[in-house]
Short mmCIF file of C-alpha atoms and ligand atoms in Angstrom, two decimals:
data_model
loop_
_atom_site.label_atom_id
_atom_site.label_comp_id
_atom_site.label_asym_id
_atom_site.label_seq_id
_atom_site.Cartn_x
_atom_site.Cartn_y
_atom_site.Cartn_z
CA MET A 1 17.13 117.87 168.78
CA THR A 2 15.91 121.37 167.95
CA THR A 3 13.26 121.91 170.53
CA GLY A 4 14.09 125.56 171.23
CA LYS A 5 11.76 128.46 170.53
CA PRO A 6 12.30 129.76 166.97
CA ILE A 7 14.81 132.59 166.58
CA LYS A 8 12.93 135.24 164.59
CA VAL A 9 15.03 137.16 162.10
CA ALA A 10 14.24 140.33 160.14
CA MET A 11 16.44 141.09 157.15
CA LEU A 12 16.96 144.64 155.88
CA GLY A 13 18.00 144.62 152.22
CA CYS A 14 17.88 141.86 149.64
CA GLY A 15 20.52 142.69 147.06
CA THR A 16 23.76 140.85 146.22
CA VAL A 17 24.34 139.71 149.80
CA GLY A 18 20.76 139.56 151.11
CA THR A 19 19.57 137.28 148.31
CA GLU A 20 22.26 134.77 149.23
CA VAL A 21 21.54 135.07 152.96
CA ALA A 22 17.86 134.26 152.28
CA ARG A 23 18.84 131.32 150.07
CA LEU A 24 21.25 129.84 152.63
CA LEU A 25 18.72 130.31 155.43
CA ARG A 26 16.20 128.35 153.38
CA GLU A 27 18.51 125.64 152.05
CA GLN A 28 20.38 125.02 155.30
CA ARG A 29 17.49 125.44 157.72
CA HIS A 30 17.75 121.90 159.15
CA ASP A 31 21.50 122.06 159.73
CA LEU A 32 21.26 125.58 161.13
CA ALA A 33 18.54 124.53 163.56
CA ALA A 34 20.65 121.58 164.70
CA ARG A 35 23.74 123.75 165.16
CA ILE A 36 21.87 126.45 167.08
CA GLY A 37 19.51 124.29 169.05
CA ALA A 38 16.47 126.19 167.73
CA PRO A 39 15.01 126.84 164.28
CA VAL A 40 15.67 130.16 162.54
CA GLU A 41 12.59 131.85 161.13
CA LEU A 42 12.94 134.67 158.60
CA THR A 43 9.91 136.83 159.36
CA GLY A 44 10.36 139.70 156.90
CA ILE A 45 12.64 141.26 154.29
CA ALA A 46 12.74 145.04 153.83
CA VAL A 47 13.54 146.37 150.36
CA ARG A 48 13.02 149.62 148.46
CA ARG A 49 11.47 148.23 145.29
CA PRO A 50 9.49 145.02 145.93
CA ASN A 51 8.66 144.62 142.20
CA LYS A 52 12.31 143.95 141.54
CA HIS A 53 12.34 140.89 143.80
CA ARG A 54 10.31 138.32 141.86
CA ASP A 55 12.32 135.38 143.21
CA ALA A 56 12.11 136.38 146.87
CA PRO A 57 9.33 134.97 149.10
CA GLN A 58 6.68 137.62 148.28
CA GLU A 59 4.82 137.26 151.58
CA LEU A 60 7.98 138.37 153.45
CA LEU A 61 8.70 141.54 151.45
CA THR A 62 7.97 144.95 152.91
CA THR A 63 9.03 148.52 152.24
CA ASP A 64 8.42 149.49 155.87
CA SER A 65 11.84 148.77 157.41
CA ALA A 66 11.03 150.62 160.64
CA ALA A 67 7.91 148.54 161.27
CA LEU A 68 9.83 145.34 160.51
CA VAL A 69 12.51 146.27 163.05
CA GLU A 70 9.82 147.06 165.64
CA SER A 71 7.98 143.79 165.02
CA ASP A 72 8.38 140.70 167.18
CA VAL A 73 11.91 139.63 166.10
CA ASP A 74 15.03 138.55 167.97
CA VAL A 75 17.69 139.45 165.42
CA VAL A 76 18.00 142.11 162.72
CA VAL A 77 20.32 141.34 159.78
CA GLU A 78 21.29 144.55 157.94
CA VAL A 79 22.52 144.24 154.36
CA ILE A 80 21.35 147.60 152.98
CA GLY A 81 24.68 149.44 153.25
CA GLY A 82 25.39 153.17 153.69
CA ILE A 83 24.82 155.30 156.77
CA GLU A 84 21.11 156.14 156.78
CA PRO A 85 18.60 154.59 157.15
CA ALA A 86 20.82 151.69 158.32
CA ARG A 87 22.12 153.59 161.37
CA GLY A 88 18.70 154.64 162.65
CA LEU A 89 17.23 151.19 162.07
CA LEU A 90 20.05 149.38 163.86
CA LEU A 91 20.02 151.79 166.81
CA SER A 92 16.31 151.23 167.25
CA ALA A 93 16.81 147.44 167.04
CA LEU A 94 19.64 147.47 169.59
CA ARG A 95 17.79 149.81 171.96
CA ALA A 96 14.92 147.35 171.91
CA GLY A 97 17.31 144.52 172.89
CA LYS A 98 17.34 142.93 169.43
CA SER A 99 20.71 141.63 168.33
CA VAL A 100 22.22 142.86 165.10
CA VAL A 101 24.27 141.24 162.36
CA THR A 102 25.56 143.69 159.78
CA ALA A 103 27.91 143.71 156.79
CA ASN A 104 28.11 147.51 156.78
CA LYS A 105 31.76 148.66 157.00
CA ALA A 106 30.97 152.33 156.34
CA LEU A 107 28.50 152.47 159.22
CA LEU A 108 30.79 150.68 161.68
CA ALA A 109 33.81 152.77 160.76
CA GLU A 110 31.88 155.99 161.41
CA HIS A 111 29.37 155.09 164.10
CA GLY A 112 30.71 151.90 165.70
CA PRO A 113 30.91 153.31 169.26
CA GLU A 114 27.31 154.57 169.15
CA LEU A 115 26.11 151.13 168.07
CA TYR A 116 28.20 149.34 170.70
CA ALA A 117 26.82 151.67 173.38
CA ALA A 118 23.24 150.92 172.34
CA ALA A 119 24.02 147.18 172.38
CA ASP A 120 25.57 147.44 175.84
CA ALA A 121 22.67 149.39 177.26
CA SER A 122 20.18 146.68 176.30
CA GLY A 123 22.42 143.61 176.50
CA ALA A 124 22.07 142.86 172.78
CA ASP A 125 24.78 141.50 170.50
CA ILE A 126 26.35 143.19 167.49
CA TYR A 127 28.34 141.05 165.04
CA PHE A 128 29.89 142.26 161.79
CA GLU A 129 32.28 139.66 160.37
CA ALA A 130 31.15 140.36 156.78
CA ALA A 131 32.10 144.04 157.03
CA VAL A 132 35.79 143.34 156.43
CA ALA A 133 37.19 140.89 153.86
CA GLY A 134 33.89 139.16 152.98
CA ALA A 135 34.05 135.44 153.61
CA ILE A 136 37.39 135.48 155.44
CA PRO A 137 37.09 134.77 159.16
CA LEU A 138 39.13 137.68 160.44
CA LEU A 139 37.25 139.86 162.90
CA ARG A 140 36.28 136.95 165.15
CA PRO A 141 39.95 135.82 165.30
CA LEU A 142 41.01 139.38 166.19
CA ARG A 143 38.18 139.89 168.66
CA GLU A 144 38.25 136.45 170.27
CA SER A 145 41.03 134.03 169.27
CA LEU A 146 43.80 136.64 169.67
CA ALA A 147 42.23 138.36 172.69
CA GLY A 148 45.01 136.99 174.89
CA ASP A 149 47.85 138.17 172.69
CA ARG A 150 49.36 141.56 171.87
CA ILE A 151 48.86 142.41 168.21
CA THR A 152 51.56 144.63 166.75
CA ARG A 153 50.58 144.90 163.10
CA VAL A 154 47.70 144.14 160.75
CA MET A 155 48.48 144.63 157.08
CA GLY A 156 46.11 143.59 154.37
CA ILE A 157 44.71 143.66 150.89
CA VAL A 158 41.09 144.38 151.77
CA ASN A 159 39.67 145.69 148.49
CA GLY A 160 39.23 143.27 145.62
CA THR A 161 38.58 145.88 142.90
CA THR A 162 41.87 147.68 143.43
CA ASN A 163 43.76 144.42 143.79
CA TYR A 164 42.25 143.23 140.51
CA ILE A 165 43.33 146.46 138.77
CA LEU A 166 46.88 146.44 140.17
CA SER A 167 47.29 142.72 139.37
CA ALA A 168 46.10 143.35 135.79
CA MET A 169 48.41 146.38 135.38
CA SER A 170 51.29 144.23 136.56
CA ALA A 171 50.41 141.35 134.21
CA THR A 172 49.83 143.48 131.08
CA GLY A 173 52.00 146.56 131.59
CA SER A 174 48.90 148.71 130.88
CA GLY A 175 48.17 152.06 132.48
CA TYR A 176 45.64 152.72 135.25
CA GLY A 177 42.88 154.29 133.10
CA GLU A 178 42.59 151.55 130.54
CA THR A 179 42.83 148.82 133.20
CA LEU A 180 40.00 150.44 135.19
CA GLU A 181 37.86 150.53 132.03
CA GLU A 182 38.52 146.86 131.41
CA ALA A 183 37.74 146.02 135.05
CA SER A 184 34.37 147.86 134.76
CA ARG A 185 33.57 146.04 131.52
CA LEU A 186 34.26 142.68 133.19
CA GLY A 187 32.21 143.56 136.29
CA TYR A 188 35.17 143.84 138.67
CA ALA A 189 34.59 147.56 139.25
CA GLU A 190 31.35 149.37 140.14
CA ALA A 191 29.81 151.91 137.72
CA ASP A 192 31.06 154.52 140.22
CA PRO A 193 34.37 153.07 141.41
CA THR A 194 35.28 156.02 143.68
CA ALA A 195 34.83 154.19 147.01
CA ASP A 196 37.20 151.47 145.86
CA VAL A 197 39.86 153.21 143.77
CA ASP A 198 40.18 156.24 146.06
CA GLY A 199 40.65 153.98 149.08
CA PHE A 200 37.48 154.93 151.06
CA ASP A 201 36.34 151.30 151.30
CA ALA A 202 39.76 150.13 152.47
CA ALA A 203 39.96 153.04 154.95
CA SER A 204 36.68 151.99 156.60
CA LYS A 205 37.99 148.46 156.90
CA ALA A 206 41.33 149.67 158.28
CA ALA A 207 39.47 151.64 160.97
CA ILE A 208 37.54 148.52 162.01
CA LEU A 209 40.68 146.35 162.00
CA ALA A 210 42.71 148.86 164.02
CA SER A 211 39.92 149.29 166.58
CA LEU A 212 39.75 145.54 167.19
CA ALA A 213 43.50 144.87 167.04
CA PHE A 214 44.52 147.68 169.37
CA HIS A 215 41.48 147.98 171.68
CA THR A 216 41.17 151.61 170.69
CA ARG A 217 38.49 153.62 168.91
CA VAL A 218 39.63 154.40 165.38
CA THR A 219 37.21 155.94 162.89
CA ALA A 220 37.48 156.27 159.11
CA SER A 221 38.48 159.94 159.47
CA ASP A 222 41.55 158.88 161.53
CA VAL A 223 42.85 156.82 158.62
CA HIS A 224 45.32 158.36 156.17
CA ARG A 225 44.00 157.45 152.72
CA GLU A 226 45.54 157.37 149.26
CA GLY A 227 43.98 155.47 146.36
CA ILE A 228 45.48 153.85 143.29
CA ALA A 229 44.62 156.47 140.62
CA SER A 230 48.16 157.86 140.73
CA VAL A 231 49.86 154.46 140.31
CA THR A 232 51.49 154.44 136.87
CA ALA A 233 52.75 151.70 134.59
CA ALA A 234 56.23 153.13 135.37
CA ASP A 235 55.69 152.53 139.12
CA ILE A 236 54.75 148.91 138.46
CA ALA A 237 57.68 148.43 136.08
CA ALA A 238 60.07 149.93 138.64
CA ALA A 239 58.76 147.51 141.27
CA THR A 240 59.14 144.54 138.92
CA VAL A 241 62.79 145.35 138.27
CA LEU A 242 63.40 145.22 142.02
CA ASN A 243 61.45 141.95 142.51
CA ARG A 244 58.67 143.83 144.23
CA THR A 245 54.92 144.06 143.66
CA VAL A 246 52.63 147.08 144.06
CA LYS A 247 49.57 146.53 146.27
CA LEU A 248 47.00 148.82 147.88
CA LEU A 249 47.54 148.07 151.55
CA ALA A 250 45.56 148.80 154.69
CA ILE A 251 48.19 149.07 157.41
CA CYS A 252 47.43 149.21 161.13
CA GLU A 253 50.50 149.40 163.37
CA ARG A 254 51.23 149.69 167.05
CA VAL A 255 54.09 152.18 167.28
CA THR A 256 56.23 153.35 170.17
CA GLY A 257 57.42 156.94 170.33
CA GLN A 258 60.82 158.13 171.53
CA ASP A 259 59.25 158.77 174.93
CA GLY A 260 58.18 155.11 175.08
CA ALA A 261 54.49 155.97 174.73
CA GLU A 262 52.45 153.75 172.45
CA ALA A 263 50.24 154.98 169.62
CA VAL A 264 48.61 153.53 166.52
CA SER A 265 49.33 154.35 162.90
CA VAL A 266 46.53 153.55 160.46
CA ARG A 267 46.84 154.17 156.76
CA VAL A 268 45.77 153.05 153.31
CA HIS A 269 48.08 153.62 150.38
CA PRO A 270 49.76 151.81 147.51
CA ALA A 271 53.12 150.31 148.43
CA MET A 272 55.78 148.03 147.01
CA ILE A 273 56.23 144.75 148.83
CA PRO A 274 58.88 142.11 148.16
CA ASP A 275 57.74 139.34 145.78
CA GLY A 276 58.48 136.85 148.57
CA HIS A 277 56.04 138.47 151.02
CA PRO A 278 52.87 136.36 151.57
CA LEU A 279 50.69 139.28 150.40
CA ALA A 280 52.56 139.67 147.08
CA SER A 281 51.04 136.54 145.56
CA VAL A 282 47.46 137.53 146.42
CA GLY A 283 46.15 138.23 142.94
CA GLY A 284 42.93 139.27 141.23
CA ALA A 285 39.91 140.07 143.37
CA PHE A 286 41.11 138.07 146.39
CA ASN A 287 41.72 139.57 149.82
CA ALA A 288 44.32 138.64 152.42
CA VAL A 289 45.32 140.01 155.78
CA PHE A 290 48.67 139.46 157.46
CA VAL A 291 48.64 139.74 161.25
CA GLU A 292 51.63 139.91 163.57
CA ALA A 293 51.27 139.30 167.30
CA ASP A 294 53.82 138.92 170.08
CA ALA A 295 53.05 135.34 171.02
CA ALA A 296 51.28 133.99 167.91
CA GLY A 297 53.90 135.35 165.51
CA GLN A 298 52.81 135.81 161.90
CA LEU A 299 49.35 134.76 160.69
CA MET A 300 47.80 135.04 157.25
CA PHE A 301 44.08 135.10 156.43
CA TYR A 302 43.19 134.61 152.77
CA GLY A 303 40.05 134.16 150.69
CA GLN A 304 37.19 135.80 148.82
CA GLY A 305 36.67 139.31 150.11
CA ALA A 306 33.38 139.99 148.34
CA GLY A 307 30.54 138.47 146.36
CA GLY A 308 27.04 137.45 147.38
CA ALA A 309 27.62 133.89 148.59
CA PRO A 310 31.04 134.42 150.25
CA THR A 311 29.75 137.47 152.14
CA ALA A 312 26.54 135.63 153.07
CA SER A 313 28.69 132.86 154.57
CA ALA A 314 30.12 135.38 157.04
CA VAL A 315 26.64 136.81 157.76
CA LEU A 316 25.28 133.33 158.45
CA GLY A 317 28.23 132.53 160.74
CA ASP A 318 27.37 135.65 162.77
CA LEU A 319 23.70 134.77 162.78
CA VAL A 320 24.49 131.33 164.20
CA ALA A 321 26.71 132.92 166.88
CA VAL A 322 24.02 135.42 167.87
CA ALA A 323 21.31 132.73 167.86
CA ARG A 324 23.45 130.42 170.01
CA ASN A 325 23.96 133.25 172.50
CA LYS A 326 20.18 133.72 172.63
CA VAL A 327 19.59 130.00 173.17
CA ALA A 328 22.30 129.80 175.86
CA GLY A 329 21.26 133.09 177.45
CA GLY A 330 24.69 134.74 177.04
CA ARG A 331 26.26 137.53 175.06
CA GLY A 332 29.09 137.85 172.57
CA PRO A 333 32.11 140.11 173.14
CA ARG A 334 31.45 143.78 173.88
CA GLU A 335 33.43 146.69 172.51
CA SER A 336 36.98 146.64 173.85
CA ALA A 337 38.43 150.15 173.62
CA TYR A 338 40.13 150.35 177.00
CA ALA A 339 43.65 151.01 175.59
CA GLU A 340 42.63 154.42 174.18
CA LEU A 341 45.87 154.75 172.21
CA PRO A 342 46.32 158.02 170.31
CA VAL A 343 46.31 157.88 166.51
CA ARG A 344 49.60 159.15 165.15
CA PRO A 345 49.43 161.73 162.33
CA MET A 346 50.61 160.50 158.91
CA GLY A 347 53.55 162.91 158.90
CA GLN A 348 55.05 160.83 161.72
CA ALA A 349 54.41 157.45 160.08
CA SER A 350 57.69 155.77 159.32
CA THR A 351 58.31 153.64 156.21
CA ARG A 352 60.93 152.96 153.59
CA TYR A 353 60.62 154.68 150.22
CA HIS A 354 61.46 153.93 146.62
CA ILE A 355 62.16 157.08 144.61
CA SER A 356 62.80 157.00 140.89
CA LEU A 357 64.29 160.08 139.20
CA ASP A 358 65.13 161.15 135.66
CA VAL A 359 68.41 163.02 136.01
CA ALA A 360 71.06 164.59 133.81
CA ASP A 361 73.75 162.08 132.83
CA ARG A 362 76.76 163.83 134.24
CA ALA A 363 79.23 163.58 137.10
CA GLY A 364 78.19 164.88 140.51
CA VAL A 365 74.42 164.25 140.17
CA LEU A 366 74.40 161.45 142.70
CA SER A 367 76.28 163.49 145.28
CA GLN A 368 73.85 166.43 144.91
CA VAL A 369 70.84 164.14 145.34
CA ALA A 370 72.48 162.30 148.26
CA ALA A 371 73.19 165.62 149.97
CA VAL A 372 69.47 166.48 150.01
CA PHE A 373 68.64 163.15 151.62
CA ALA A 374 71.33 163.71 154.25
CA GLU A 375 70.09 167.24 154.91
CA HIS A 376 66.63 165.85 155.79
CA ASP A 377 68.02 162.98 157.84
CA VAL A 378 66.71 160.39 155.41
CA SER A 379 69.18 157.56 155.22
CA ILE A 380 69.79 155.85 151.86
CA ALA A 381 69.76 152.03 151.78
CA ALA A 382 70.49 151.43 148.07
CA VAL A 383 71.05 153.39 144.87
CA ARG A 384 70.85 152.23 141.26
CA GLN A 385 71.92 154.48 138.40
CA GLU A 386 71.56 153.69 134.71
CA GLY A 387 72.92 155.89 131.94
CA ARG A 388 70.86 156.45 128.79
CA PRO A 389 71.85 158.36 125.62
CA THR A 390 70.86 161.82 126.90
CA ASP A 391 69.89 161.39 130.52
CA ALA A 392 69.99 158.83 133.34
CA SER A 393 67.66 157.03 135.67
CA LEU A 394 68.46 157.16 139.36
CA VAL A 395 66.61 154.93 141.82
CA VAL A 396 67.01 155.49 145.54
CA ILE A 397 65.67 153.20 148.25
CA THR A 398 65.70 154.67 151.72
CA HIS A 399 65.80 153.23 155.19
CA ALA A 400 62.70 153.99 157.29
CA ALA A 401 61.97 157.71 157.37
CA THR A 402 58.97 159.76 158.43
CA ASP A 403 56.45 160.77 155.82
CA ALA A 404 57.07 164.44 156.61
CA ALA A 405 60.87 164.12 156.14
CA LEU A 406 60.43 162.23 152.89
CA ARG A 407 58.01 164.79 151.49
CA SER A 408 60.38 167.69 152.18
CA THR A 409 63.24 165.67 150.65
CA VAL A 410 61.33 164.96 147.46
CA ASP A 411 60.16 168.59 147.15
CA LYS A 412 63.74 169.81 147.37
CA ILE A 413 65.06 167.15 144.97
CA ALA A 414 62.39 168.03 142.41
CA GLY A 415 63.83 171.58 142.38
CA LEU A 416 67.44 170.56 141.69
CA PRO A 417 68.56 171.68 138.21
CA VAL A 418 70.10 168.24 137.57
CA VAL A 419 66.75 166.47 138.20
CA ARG A 420 64.51 166.41 135.13
CA GLU A 421 61.59 164.58 136.69
CA VAL A 422 60.58 162.74 139.86
CA VAL A 423 59.16 159.69 138.07
CA SER A 424 57.83 157.76 141.02
CA VAL A 425 57.72 157.92 144.81
CA MET A 426 56.34 154.87 146.51
CA ARG A 427 56.44 153.47 149.99
CA VAL A 428 58.10 150.11 150.54
CA GLU A 429 56.46 147.82 153.09
CA GLY A 430 56.96 144.30 154.35
CA GLU A 431 60.71 144.31 154.84
CA GLU A 432 63.15 145.20 157.58
CA SER A 433 63.77 148.93 157.91
N1 LIG B 1 28.41 142.86 147.67
C1 LIG B 1 29.47 142.43 148.31
O1 LIG B 1 30.29 141.68 147.76
C2 LIG B 1 29.71 142.83 149.74
C3 LIG B 1 30.83 142.33 150.43
C4 LIG B 1 31.04 142.66 151.78
C5 LIG B 1 30.15 143.52 152.39
N2 LIG B 1 29.09 144.03 151.68
C6 LIG B 1 28.20 144.93 152.37
O2 LIG B 1 26.90 144.36 152.41
C7 LIG B 1 25.92 145.38 152.36
C8 LIG B 1 24.97 145.10 151.21
O3 LIG B 1 25.69 145.06 150.00
P1 LIG B 1 25.02 144.53 148.64
O4 LIG B 1 26.12 144.43 147.67
O5 LIG B 1 24.16 143.36 148.90
O6 LIG B 1 24.10 145.79 148.26
P2 LIG B 1 22.99 145.88 147.13
O7 LIG B 1 23.11 144.76 146.17
O8 LIG B 1 22.99 147.27 146.61
O9 LIG B 1 21.62 145.66 147.94
C9 LIG B 1 21.12 146.61 148.83
C10 LIG B 1 19.71 146.18 149.24
O10 LIG B 1 19.23 147.12 150.18
C11 LIG B 1 17.92 147.53 149.80
N3 LIG B 1 17.71 148.89 150.25
C12 LIG B 1 18.38 150.00 149.88
N4 LIG B 1 17.89 151.07 150.53
C13 LIG B 1 16.89 150.61 151.33
C14 LIG B 1 16.00 151.22 152.24
N5 LIG B 1 16.03 152.54 152.46
N6 LIG B 1 15.11 150.43 152.88
C15 LIG B 1 15.06 149.10 152.65
N7 LIG B 1 15.88 148.47 151.79
C16 LIG B 1 16.78 149.23 151.15
C17 LIG B 1 17.88 147.43 148.30
O11 LIG B 1 16.53 147.30 147.91
P3 LIG B 1 16.10 147.25 146.34
O12 LIG B 1 16.77 146.01 145.82
O13 LIG B 1 14.64 147.11 146.38
O14 LIG B 1 16.61 148.51 145.75
C18 LIG B 1 18.72 146.17 148.08
O15 LIG B 1 17.91 145.03 148.17
C19 LIG B 1 26.69 146.70 152.26
O16 LIG B 1 26.89 147.22 153.54
C20 LIG B 1 28.02 146.27 151.68
O17 LIG B 1 29.07 147.14 152.01
C21 LIG B 1 28.85 143.70 150.39
#
């Protein structure tokens, strides 16, 4: 029985995601009404260029987003993207007690606390499952299912474009530039791929994941970010030889300092992971997130991280949750930032490293290189040296060392007369230190 008063929904944006949200709302209206206990009524869709939207219900289209938000609606679904006007529109919705469902990672990673505060002040809900890893149920598990556990690490492949490019480089042996061109041609990369390939998109998602996992406010500017433009075919080949795979990872860790105080380390960078790690086999444009918690142990979330319909699935799931709260008269979870852990600077982040060097093929090279590592307190776990006709390749894998110590080590090694070139320096994740 769906006797409840209709839940009135305004949608801001009708592009890749919005079009699919509108379609699912229409096609599944009977099931949605039964699941919620009240029908959902889409009362308006704000766009920039109505002429472009021939297939959308014309009577619902408007270019006046502000008026739509102010109209008599219960929920505002935001699928415009970017900071403004989305931020202003959502703040005005929340201040008026209207619940919000958004897919906007950039906005949440920069202005999450402001939005939460507005929601708290009026008692409205804010849900954003689609903002990280598209269709994959991930934020709700972190926010709700794991709320009784202590999460220690969240490590994921959260950007499909970069994962597609790295997977293709690994399969073909091609370089970064030509693989990016091919990805653009096939529609896997945007015309301007900067947000993806330079790691901005993944950094926003890492900030959201770390905030939820560690009950601490983490913004995009707290996240150390490196993209994939510097990953070479030689890096990938070096990883392959060692049965490892190169992935762009978003890593959120709970770390304990020497004084016993806890902090969080949040970073996005390419890294080698062992072929046997669950994230290594995540290929193409798929996303996956590996979570470690004290009581739950290891968990893996996998699926389509983007695309109109997959992302709309997450938006609809949030819409049902918000609508159910309205029908029941309750609220979803509020911001949980009580832990207030400090964010550790990247220089103190500790990982293992793979360093590949072109060196002179003569006696004593290894001992000179090893001495520099020892001098910087970076402990060597394994060394592989291969002679070639005129020079040699030397690969060093370290035990966990701080980023700062590793950087000084590499700078000094690059200056040794016996070292012709530092071919590749890459972090190694997903194995014991
Ligand atoms: N696409 C994905 O796979 C995906 C996955 C996860 C999350 N997301 C997130 O979902 C959101 C939407 O992404 P999308 O790919 O659907 O974007 P999109 O295809 O570019 O669509 C954006 C929509 O917003 C409308 N719009 C832009 N500026 C507006 C304004 N000032 N007022 C009213 N409407 C405005 C556009 O109108 P016109 O069409 O008239 O220009 C368009 O309909 C973003 O936050 C994105 O990060 C997307």
